[in-house]
PDB file of C-alpha atoms in Angstrom:
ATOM      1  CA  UNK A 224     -40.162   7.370 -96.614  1.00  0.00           C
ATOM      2  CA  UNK A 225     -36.891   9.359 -96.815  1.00  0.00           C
ATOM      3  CA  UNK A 226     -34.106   8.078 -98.890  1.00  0.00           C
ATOM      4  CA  UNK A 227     -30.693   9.207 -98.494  1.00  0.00           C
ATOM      5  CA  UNK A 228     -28.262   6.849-101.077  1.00  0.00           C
ATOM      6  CA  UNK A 229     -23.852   6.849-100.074  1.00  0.00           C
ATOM      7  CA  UNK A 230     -21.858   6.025-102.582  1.00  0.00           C
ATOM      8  CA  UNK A 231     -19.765   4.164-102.641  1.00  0.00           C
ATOM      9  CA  UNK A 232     -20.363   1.820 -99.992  1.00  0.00           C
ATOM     10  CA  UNK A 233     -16.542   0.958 -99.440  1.00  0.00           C
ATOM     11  CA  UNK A 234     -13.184   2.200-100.523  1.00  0.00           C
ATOM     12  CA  UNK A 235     -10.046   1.804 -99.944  1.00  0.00           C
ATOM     13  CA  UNK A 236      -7.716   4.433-100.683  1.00  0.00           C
ATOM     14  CA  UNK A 237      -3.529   5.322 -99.700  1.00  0.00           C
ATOM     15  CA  UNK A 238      -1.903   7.863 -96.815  1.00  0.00           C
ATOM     16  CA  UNK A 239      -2.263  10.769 -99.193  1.00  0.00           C
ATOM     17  CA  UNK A 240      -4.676   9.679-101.947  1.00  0.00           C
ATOM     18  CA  UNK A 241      -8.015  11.954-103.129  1.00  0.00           C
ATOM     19  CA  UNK A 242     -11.441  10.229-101.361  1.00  0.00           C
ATOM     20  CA  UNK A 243     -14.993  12.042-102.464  1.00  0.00           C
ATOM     21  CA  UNK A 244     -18.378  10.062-100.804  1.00  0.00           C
ATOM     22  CA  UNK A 245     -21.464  11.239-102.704  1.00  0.00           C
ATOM     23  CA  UNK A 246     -24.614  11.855-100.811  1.00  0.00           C
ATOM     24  CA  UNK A 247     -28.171  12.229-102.501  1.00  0.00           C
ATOM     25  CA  UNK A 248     -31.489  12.262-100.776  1.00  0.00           C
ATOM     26  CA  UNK A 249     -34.723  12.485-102.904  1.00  0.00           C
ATOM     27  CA  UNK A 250     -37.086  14.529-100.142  1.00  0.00           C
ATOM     28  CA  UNK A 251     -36.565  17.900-100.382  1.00  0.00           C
ATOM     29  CA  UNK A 252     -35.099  18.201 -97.106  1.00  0.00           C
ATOM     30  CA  UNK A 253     -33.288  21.110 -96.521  1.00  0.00           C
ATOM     31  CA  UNK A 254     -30.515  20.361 -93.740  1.00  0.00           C
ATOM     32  CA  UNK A 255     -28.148  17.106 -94.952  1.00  0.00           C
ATOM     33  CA  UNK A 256     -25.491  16.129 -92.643  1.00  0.00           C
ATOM     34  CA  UNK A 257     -21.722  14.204 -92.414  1.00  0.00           C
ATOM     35  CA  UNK A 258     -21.181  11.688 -89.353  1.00  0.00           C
ATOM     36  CA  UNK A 259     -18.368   9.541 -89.188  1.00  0.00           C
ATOM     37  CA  UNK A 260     -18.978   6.451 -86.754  1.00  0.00           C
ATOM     38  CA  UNK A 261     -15.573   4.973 -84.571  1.00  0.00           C
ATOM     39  CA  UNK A 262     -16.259   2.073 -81.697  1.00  0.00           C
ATOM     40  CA  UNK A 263     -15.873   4.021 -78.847  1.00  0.00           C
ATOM     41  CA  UNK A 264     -17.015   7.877 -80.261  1.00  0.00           C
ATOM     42  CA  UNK A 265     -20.428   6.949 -81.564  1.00  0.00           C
ATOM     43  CA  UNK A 266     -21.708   9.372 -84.241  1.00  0.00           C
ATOM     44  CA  UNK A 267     -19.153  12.721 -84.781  1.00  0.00           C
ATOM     45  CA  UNK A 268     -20.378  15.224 -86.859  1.00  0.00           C
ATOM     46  CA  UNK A 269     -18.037  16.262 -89.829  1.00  0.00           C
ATOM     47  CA  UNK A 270     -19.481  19.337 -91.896  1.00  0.00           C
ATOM     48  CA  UNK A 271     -23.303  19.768 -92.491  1.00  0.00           C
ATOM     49  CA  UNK A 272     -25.667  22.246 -94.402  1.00  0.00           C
ATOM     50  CA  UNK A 273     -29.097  23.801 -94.595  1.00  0.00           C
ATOM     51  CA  UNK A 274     -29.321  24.716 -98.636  1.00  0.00           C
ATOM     52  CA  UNK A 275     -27.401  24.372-101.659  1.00  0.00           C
ATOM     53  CA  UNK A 276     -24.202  26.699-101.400  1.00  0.00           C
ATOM     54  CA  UNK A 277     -24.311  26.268 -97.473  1.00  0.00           C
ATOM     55  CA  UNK A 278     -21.610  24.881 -95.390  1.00  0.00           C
ATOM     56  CA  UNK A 279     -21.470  24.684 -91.596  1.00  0.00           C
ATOM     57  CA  UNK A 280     -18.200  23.256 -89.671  1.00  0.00           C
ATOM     58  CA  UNK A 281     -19.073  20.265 -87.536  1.00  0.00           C
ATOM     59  CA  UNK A 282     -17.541  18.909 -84.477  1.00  0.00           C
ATOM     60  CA  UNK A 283     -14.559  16.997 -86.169  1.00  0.00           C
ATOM     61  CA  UNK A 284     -13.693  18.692 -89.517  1.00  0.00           C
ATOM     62  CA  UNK A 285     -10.337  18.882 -90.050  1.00  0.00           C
ATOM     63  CA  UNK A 286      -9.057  17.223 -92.630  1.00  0.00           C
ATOM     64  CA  UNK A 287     -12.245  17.332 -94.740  1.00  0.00           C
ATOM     65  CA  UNK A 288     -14.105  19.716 -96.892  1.00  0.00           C
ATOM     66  CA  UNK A 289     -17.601  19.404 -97.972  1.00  0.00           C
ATOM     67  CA  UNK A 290     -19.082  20.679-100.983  1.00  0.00           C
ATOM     68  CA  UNK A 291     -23.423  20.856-101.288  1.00  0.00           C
ATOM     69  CA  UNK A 292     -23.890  21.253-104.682  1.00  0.00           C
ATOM     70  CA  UNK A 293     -27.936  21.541-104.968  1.00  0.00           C
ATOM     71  CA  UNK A 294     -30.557  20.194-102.578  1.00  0.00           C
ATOM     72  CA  UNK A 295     -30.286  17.393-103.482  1.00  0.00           C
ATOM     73  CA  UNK A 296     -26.548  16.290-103.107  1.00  0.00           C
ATOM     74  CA  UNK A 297     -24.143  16.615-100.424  1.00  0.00           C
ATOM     75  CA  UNK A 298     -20.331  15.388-101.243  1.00  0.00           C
ATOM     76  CA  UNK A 299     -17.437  15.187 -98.610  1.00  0.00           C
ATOM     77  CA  UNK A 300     -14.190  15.905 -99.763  1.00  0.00           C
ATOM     78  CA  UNK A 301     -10.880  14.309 -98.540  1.00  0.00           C
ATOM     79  CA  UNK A 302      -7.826  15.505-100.063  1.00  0.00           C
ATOM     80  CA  UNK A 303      -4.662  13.982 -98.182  1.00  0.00           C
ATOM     81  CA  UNK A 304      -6.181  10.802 -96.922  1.00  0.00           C
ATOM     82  CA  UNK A 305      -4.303   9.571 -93.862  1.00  0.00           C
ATOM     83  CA  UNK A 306      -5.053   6.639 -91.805  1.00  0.00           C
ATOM     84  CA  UNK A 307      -6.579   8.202 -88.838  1.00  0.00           C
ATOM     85  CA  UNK A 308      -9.667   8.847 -91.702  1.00  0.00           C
ATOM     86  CA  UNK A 309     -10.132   4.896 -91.356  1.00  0.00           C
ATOM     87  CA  UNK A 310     -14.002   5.140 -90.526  1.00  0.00           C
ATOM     88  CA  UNK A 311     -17.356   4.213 -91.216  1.00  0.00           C
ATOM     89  CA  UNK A 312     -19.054   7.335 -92.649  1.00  0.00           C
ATOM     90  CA  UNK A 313     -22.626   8.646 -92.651  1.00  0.00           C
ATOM     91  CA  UNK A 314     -24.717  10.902 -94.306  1.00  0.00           C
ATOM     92  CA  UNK A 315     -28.012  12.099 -92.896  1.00  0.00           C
ATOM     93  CA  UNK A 316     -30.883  14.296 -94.034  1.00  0.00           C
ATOM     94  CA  UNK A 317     -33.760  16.376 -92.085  1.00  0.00           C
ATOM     95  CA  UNK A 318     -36.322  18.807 -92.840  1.00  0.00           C
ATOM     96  CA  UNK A 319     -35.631  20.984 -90.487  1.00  0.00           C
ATOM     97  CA  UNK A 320     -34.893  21.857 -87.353  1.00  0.00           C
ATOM     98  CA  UNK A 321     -36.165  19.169 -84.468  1.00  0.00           C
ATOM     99  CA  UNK A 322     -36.928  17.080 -87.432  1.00  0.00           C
ATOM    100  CA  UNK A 323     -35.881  13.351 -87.478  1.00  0.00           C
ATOM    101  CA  UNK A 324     -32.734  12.470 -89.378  1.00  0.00           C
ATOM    102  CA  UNK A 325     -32.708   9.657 -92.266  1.00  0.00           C
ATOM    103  CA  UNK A 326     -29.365   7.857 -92.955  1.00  0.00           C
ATOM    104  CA  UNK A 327     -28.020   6.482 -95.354  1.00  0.00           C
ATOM    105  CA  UNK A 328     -26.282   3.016 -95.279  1.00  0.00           C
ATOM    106  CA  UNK A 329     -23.036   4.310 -94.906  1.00  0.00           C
ATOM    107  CA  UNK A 330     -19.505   3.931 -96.852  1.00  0.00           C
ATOM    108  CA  UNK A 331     -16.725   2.403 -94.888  1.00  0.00           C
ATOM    109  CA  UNK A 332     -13.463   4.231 -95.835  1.00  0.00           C
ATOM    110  CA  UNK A 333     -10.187   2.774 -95.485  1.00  0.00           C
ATOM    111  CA  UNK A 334      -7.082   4.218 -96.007  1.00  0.00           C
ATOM    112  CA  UNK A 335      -3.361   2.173 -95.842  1.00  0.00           C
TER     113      UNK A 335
ATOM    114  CA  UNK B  89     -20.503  21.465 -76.900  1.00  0.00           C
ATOM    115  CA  UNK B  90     -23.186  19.386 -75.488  1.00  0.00           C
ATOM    116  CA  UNK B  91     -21.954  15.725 -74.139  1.00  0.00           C
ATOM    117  CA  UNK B  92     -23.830  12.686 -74.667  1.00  0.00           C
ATOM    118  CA  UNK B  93     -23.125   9.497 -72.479  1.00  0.00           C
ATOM    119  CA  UNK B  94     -24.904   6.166 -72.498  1.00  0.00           C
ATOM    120  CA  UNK B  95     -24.648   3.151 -69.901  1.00  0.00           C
ATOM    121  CA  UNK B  96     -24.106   0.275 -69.785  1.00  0.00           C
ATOM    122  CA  UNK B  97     -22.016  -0.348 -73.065  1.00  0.00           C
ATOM    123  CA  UNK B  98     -23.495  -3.726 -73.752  1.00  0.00           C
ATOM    124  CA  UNK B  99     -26.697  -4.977 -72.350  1.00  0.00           C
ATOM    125  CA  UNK B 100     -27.750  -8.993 -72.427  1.00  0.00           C
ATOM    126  CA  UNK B 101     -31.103 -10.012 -72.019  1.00  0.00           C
ATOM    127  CA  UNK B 102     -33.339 -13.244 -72.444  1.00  0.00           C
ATOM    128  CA  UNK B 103     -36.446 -12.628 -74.756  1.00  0.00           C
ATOM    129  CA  UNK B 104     -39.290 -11.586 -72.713  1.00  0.00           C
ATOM    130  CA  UNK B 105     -37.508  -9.348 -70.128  1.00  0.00           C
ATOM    131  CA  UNK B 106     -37.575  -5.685 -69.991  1.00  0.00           C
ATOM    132  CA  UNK B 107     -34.186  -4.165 -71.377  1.00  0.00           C
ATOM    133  CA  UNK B 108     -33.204  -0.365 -69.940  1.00  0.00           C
ATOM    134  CA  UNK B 109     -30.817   1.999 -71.436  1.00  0.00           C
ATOM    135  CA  UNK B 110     -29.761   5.012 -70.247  1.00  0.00           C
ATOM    136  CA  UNK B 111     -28.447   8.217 -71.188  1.00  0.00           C
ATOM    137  CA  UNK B 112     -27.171  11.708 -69.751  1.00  0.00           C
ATOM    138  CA  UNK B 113     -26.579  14.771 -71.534  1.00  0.00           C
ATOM    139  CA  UNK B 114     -25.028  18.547 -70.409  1.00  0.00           C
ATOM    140  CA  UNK B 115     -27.456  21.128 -71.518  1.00  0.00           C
ATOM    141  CA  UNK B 116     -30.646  21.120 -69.610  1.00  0.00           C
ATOM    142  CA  UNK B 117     -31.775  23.750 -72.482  1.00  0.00           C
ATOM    143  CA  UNK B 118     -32.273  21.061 -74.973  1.00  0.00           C
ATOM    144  CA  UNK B 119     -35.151  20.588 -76.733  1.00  0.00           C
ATOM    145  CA  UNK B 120     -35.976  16.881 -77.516  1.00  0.00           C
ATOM    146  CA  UNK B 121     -33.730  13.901 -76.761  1.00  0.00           C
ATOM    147  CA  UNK B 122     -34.140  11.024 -79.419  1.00  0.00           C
ATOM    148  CA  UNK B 123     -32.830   7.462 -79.439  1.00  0.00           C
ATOM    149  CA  UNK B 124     -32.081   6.041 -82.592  1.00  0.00           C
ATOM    150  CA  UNK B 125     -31.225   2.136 -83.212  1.00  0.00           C
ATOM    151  CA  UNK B 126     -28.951   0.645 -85.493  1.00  0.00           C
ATOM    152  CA  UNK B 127     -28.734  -2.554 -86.492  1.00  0.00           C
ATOM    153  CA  UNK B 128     -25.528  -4.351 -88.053  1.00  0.00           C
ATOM    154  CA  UNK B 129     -24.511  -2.864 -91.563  1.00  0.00           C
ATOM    155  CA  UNK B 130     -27.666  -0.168 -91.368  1.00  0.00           C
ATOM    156  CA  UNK B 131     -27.529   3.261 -90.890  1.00  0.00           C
ATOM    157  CA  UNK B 132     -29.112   4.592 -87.544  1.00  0.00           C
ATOM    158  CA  UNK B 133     -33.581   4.699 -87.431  1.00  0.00           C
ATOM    159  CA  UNK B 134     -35.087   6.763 -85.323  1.00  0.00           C
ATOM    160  CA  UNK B 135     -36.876   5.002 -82.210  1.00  0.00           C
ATOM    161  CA  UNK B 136     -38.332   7.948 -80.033  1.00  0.00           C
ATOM    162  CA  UNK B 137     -37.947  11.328 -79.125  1.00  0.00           C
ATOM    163  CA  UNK B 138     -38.957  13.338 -76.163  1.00  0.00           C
ATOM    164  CA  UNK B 139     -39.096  17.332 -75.191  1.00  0.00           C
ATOM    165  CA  UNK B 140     -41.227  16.946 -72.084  1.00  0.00           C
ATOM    166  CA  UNK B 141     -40.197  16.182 -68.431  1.00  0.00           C
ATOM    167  CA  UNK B 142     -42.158  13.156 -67.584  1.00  0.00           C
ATOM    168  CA  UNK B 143     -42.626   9.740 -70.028  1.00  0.00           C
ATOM    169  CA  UNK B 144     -43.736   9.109 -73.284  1.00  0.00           C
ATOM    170  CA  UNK B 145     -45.360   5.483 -74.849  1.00  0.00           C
ATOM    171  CA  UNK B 146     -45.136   4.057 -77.805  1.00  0.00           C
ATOM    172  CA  UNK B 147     -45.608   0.352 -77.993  1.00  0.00           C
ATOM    173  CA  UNK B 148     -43.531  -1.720 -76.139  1.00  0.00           C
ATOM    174  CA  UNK B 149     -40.935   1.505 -75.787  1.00  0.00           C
ATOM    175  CA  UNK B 150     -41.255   4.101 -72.702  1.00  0.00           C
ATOM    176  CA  UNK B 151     -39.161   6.632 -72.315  1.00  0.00           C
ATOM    177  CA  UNK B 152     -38.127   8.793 -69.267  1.00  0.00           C
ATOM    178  CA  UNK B 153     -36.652  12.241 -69.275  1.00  0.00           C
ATOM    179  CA  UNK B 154     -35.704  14.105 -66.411  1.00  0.00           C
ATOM    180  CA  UNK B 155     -34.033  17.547 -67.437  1.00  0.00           C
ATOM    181  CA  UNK B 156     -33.128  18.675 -63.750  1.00  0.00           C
ATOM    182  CA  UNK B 157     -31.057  15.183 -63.202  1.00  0.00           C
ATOM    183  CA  UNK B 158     -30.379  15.525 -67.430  1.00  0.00           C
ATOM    184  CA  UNK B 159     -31.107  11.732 -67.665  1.00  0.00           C
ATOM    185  CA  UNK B 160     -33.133   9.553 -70.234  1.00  0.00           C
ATOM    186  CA  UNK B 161     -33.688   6.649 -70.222  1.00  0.00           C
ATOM    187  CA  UNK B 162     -35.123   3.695 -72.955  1.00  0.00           C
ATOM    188  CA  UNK B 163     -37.097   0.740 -71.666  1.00  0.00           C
ATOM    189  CA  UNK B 164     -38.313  -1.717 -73.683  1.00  0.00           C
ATOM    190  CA  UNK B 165     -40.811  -4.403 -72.861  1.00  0.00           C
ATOM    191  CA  UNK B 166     -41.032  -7.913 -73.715  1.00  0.00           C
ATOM    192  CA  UNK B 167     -37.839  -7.540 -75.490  1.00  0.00           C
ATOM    193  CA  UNK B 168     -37.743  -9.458 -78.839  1.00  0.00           C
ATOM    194  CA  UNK B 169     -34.019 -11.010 -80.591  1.00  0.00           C
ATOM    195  CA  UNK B 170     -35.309  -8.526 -83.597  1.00  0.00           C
ATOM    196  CA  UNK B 171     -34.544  -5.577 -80.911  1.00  0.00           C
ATOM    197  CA  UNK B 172     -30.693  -6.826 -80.947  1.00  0.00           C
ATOM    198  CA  UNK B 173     -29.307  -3.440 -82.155  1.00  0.00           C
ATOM    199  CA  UNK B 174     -26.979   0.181 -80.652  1.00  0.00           C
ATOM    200  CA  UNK B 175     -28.910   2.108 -79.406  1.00  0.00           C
ATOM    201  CA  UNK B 176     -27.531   5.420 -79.447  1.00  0.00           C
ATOM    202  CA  UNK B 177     -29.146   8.787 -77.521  1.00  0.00           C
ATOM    203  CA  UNK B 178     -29.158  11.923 -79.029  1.00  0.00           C
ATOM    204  CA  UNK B 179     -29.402  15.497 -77.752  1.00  0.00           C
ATOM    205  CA  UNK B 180     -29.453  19.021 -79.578  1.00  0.00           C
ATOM    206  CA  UNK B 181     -26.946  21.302 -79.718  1.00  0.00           C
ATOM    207  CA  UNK B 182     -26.935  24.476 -81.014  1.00  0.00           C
ATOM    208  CA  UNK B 183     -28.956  25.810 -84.150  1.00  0.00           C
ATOM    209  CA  UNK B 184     -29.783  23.960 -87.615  1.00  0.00           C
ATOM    210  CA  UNK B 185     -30.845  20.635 -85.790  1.00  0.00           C
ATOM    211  CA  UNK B 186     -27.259  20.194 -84.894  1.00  0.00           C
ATOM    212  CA  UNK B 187     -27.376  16.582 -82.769  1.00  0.00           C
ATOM    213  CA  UNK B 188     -24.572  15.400 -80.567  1.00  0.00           C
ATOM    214  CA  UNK B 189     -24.962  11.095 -79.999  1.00  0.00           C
ATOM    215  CA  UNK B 190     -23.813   8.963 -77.651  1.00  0.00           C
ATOM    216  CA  UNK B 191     -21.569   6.213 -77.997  1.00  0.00           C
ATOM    217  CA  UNK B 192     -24.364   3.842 -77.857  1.00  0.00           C
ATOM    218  CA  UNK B 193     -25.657   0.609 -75.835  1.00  0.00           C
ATOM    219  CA  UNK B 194     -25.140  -2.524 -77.700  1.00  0.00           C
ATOM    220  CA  UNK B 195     -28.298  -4.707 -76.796  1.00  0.00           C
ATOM    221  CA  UNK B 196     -28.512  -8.041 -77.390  1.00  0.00           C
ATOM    222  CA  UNK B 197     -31.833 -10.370 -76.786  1.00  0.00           C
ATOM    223  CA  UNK B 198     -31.452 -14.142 -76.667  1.00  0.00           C
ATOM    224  CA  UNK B 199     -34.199 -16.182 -77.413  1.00  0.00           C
TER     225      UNK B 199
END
């Protein structure tokens, strides 16, 4: 079964402060993903990738960066924090194309 | 940008009874439509997915698409208080597997 690990699984950061959630999934899959989750939006999609060095621009991406490193690991980058980046965030990973996604268990982000 | 929306927002059933979600999307193009549930402090699972006009069965889930009316809909039967959960739909957009969710049906089975 597909395992995609978030760390870490909360933080709490300032208006302004430096946030980076890790993502690593241990499949091989080539396309890795980063949702952020708000009651009332449902899943947004932040930044994703199909291969090391790759970066596409989601849905809702300003304000982050993303950074995929190797296969393997997929980090999102938030460099001026501000409170309106108060989520629940998700990482996701897929084979391919019409593939099914595997999540990870989240981080929940705060920031005062 | 494809749009996902989901009725009704919360759903209340009594084990036993047959719960129904739905779900309409934009882009009649899409390939499949999946439904993924989430249960408190998880990340989403995926439940289903269909490409075909027409039903699909798996278990006590059935699924309906209907790409001229672009409505989906979930129905599980015999509902079980271990099917409490969102349920959130799911369509395609673009290239690279890019999905667009709704903002989910909370379902909630009392025994």
């Amino acid at each position: 079964e597909a395992a995609v690990t978030q760390s870490p699984r909360n933080k709490v950061t300032v208006t302004g402060g430096n946030v980076t959630l890790s993502c690593r999934q241990t499949n091989s899959h080539n396309y890795m993903y980063w949702y952020r989750q708000d009651t009332g939006h449902g899943l947004r999609l932040i930044h994703y990738s199909y291969g090391a060095g790759n970066l596409q621009i989601g849905d809702v991406p300003d304000g982050y960066k993303a950074t995929r490193t190797t296969q393997e690991d997929f980090f999102l980058l938030l460099e001026l924090a501000s409170p309106s980046q108060t989520s629940l965030y998700f990482c996701a990973s897929s084979a391919g194309s019409q593939n099914t996604l595997y999540f990870g268990a989240g981080t929940r982000l705060s920031v005062l | 940008q494809e749009k996902v929306q989901q009725s009704p927002e919360s759903l209340i059933v009594p084990e036993g009874a047959m719960s129904s979600l739905n779900c309409t999307f934009s882009n009649s193009a899409s390939q499949s439509i999946w439904w993924y549930q989430q249960h408190p402090g998880k990340g989403p699972e995926a439940l289903i997915s269909i490409f075909s006009n027409g039903n699909k069965k798996e278990g006590r889930l059935t699924v309906y698409l209907n790409r001229a009316s672009l409505h989906v809909s979930l129905h599980i039967r015999d509902s079980q208080p271990s099917d409490s959960a969102v349920y959130l739909c799911a369509a395609p957009s673009g290239s690279f597997n890019k999905l667009t969710f709704g903002a989910g049906t909370r379902l909630a089975v009392c025994p």
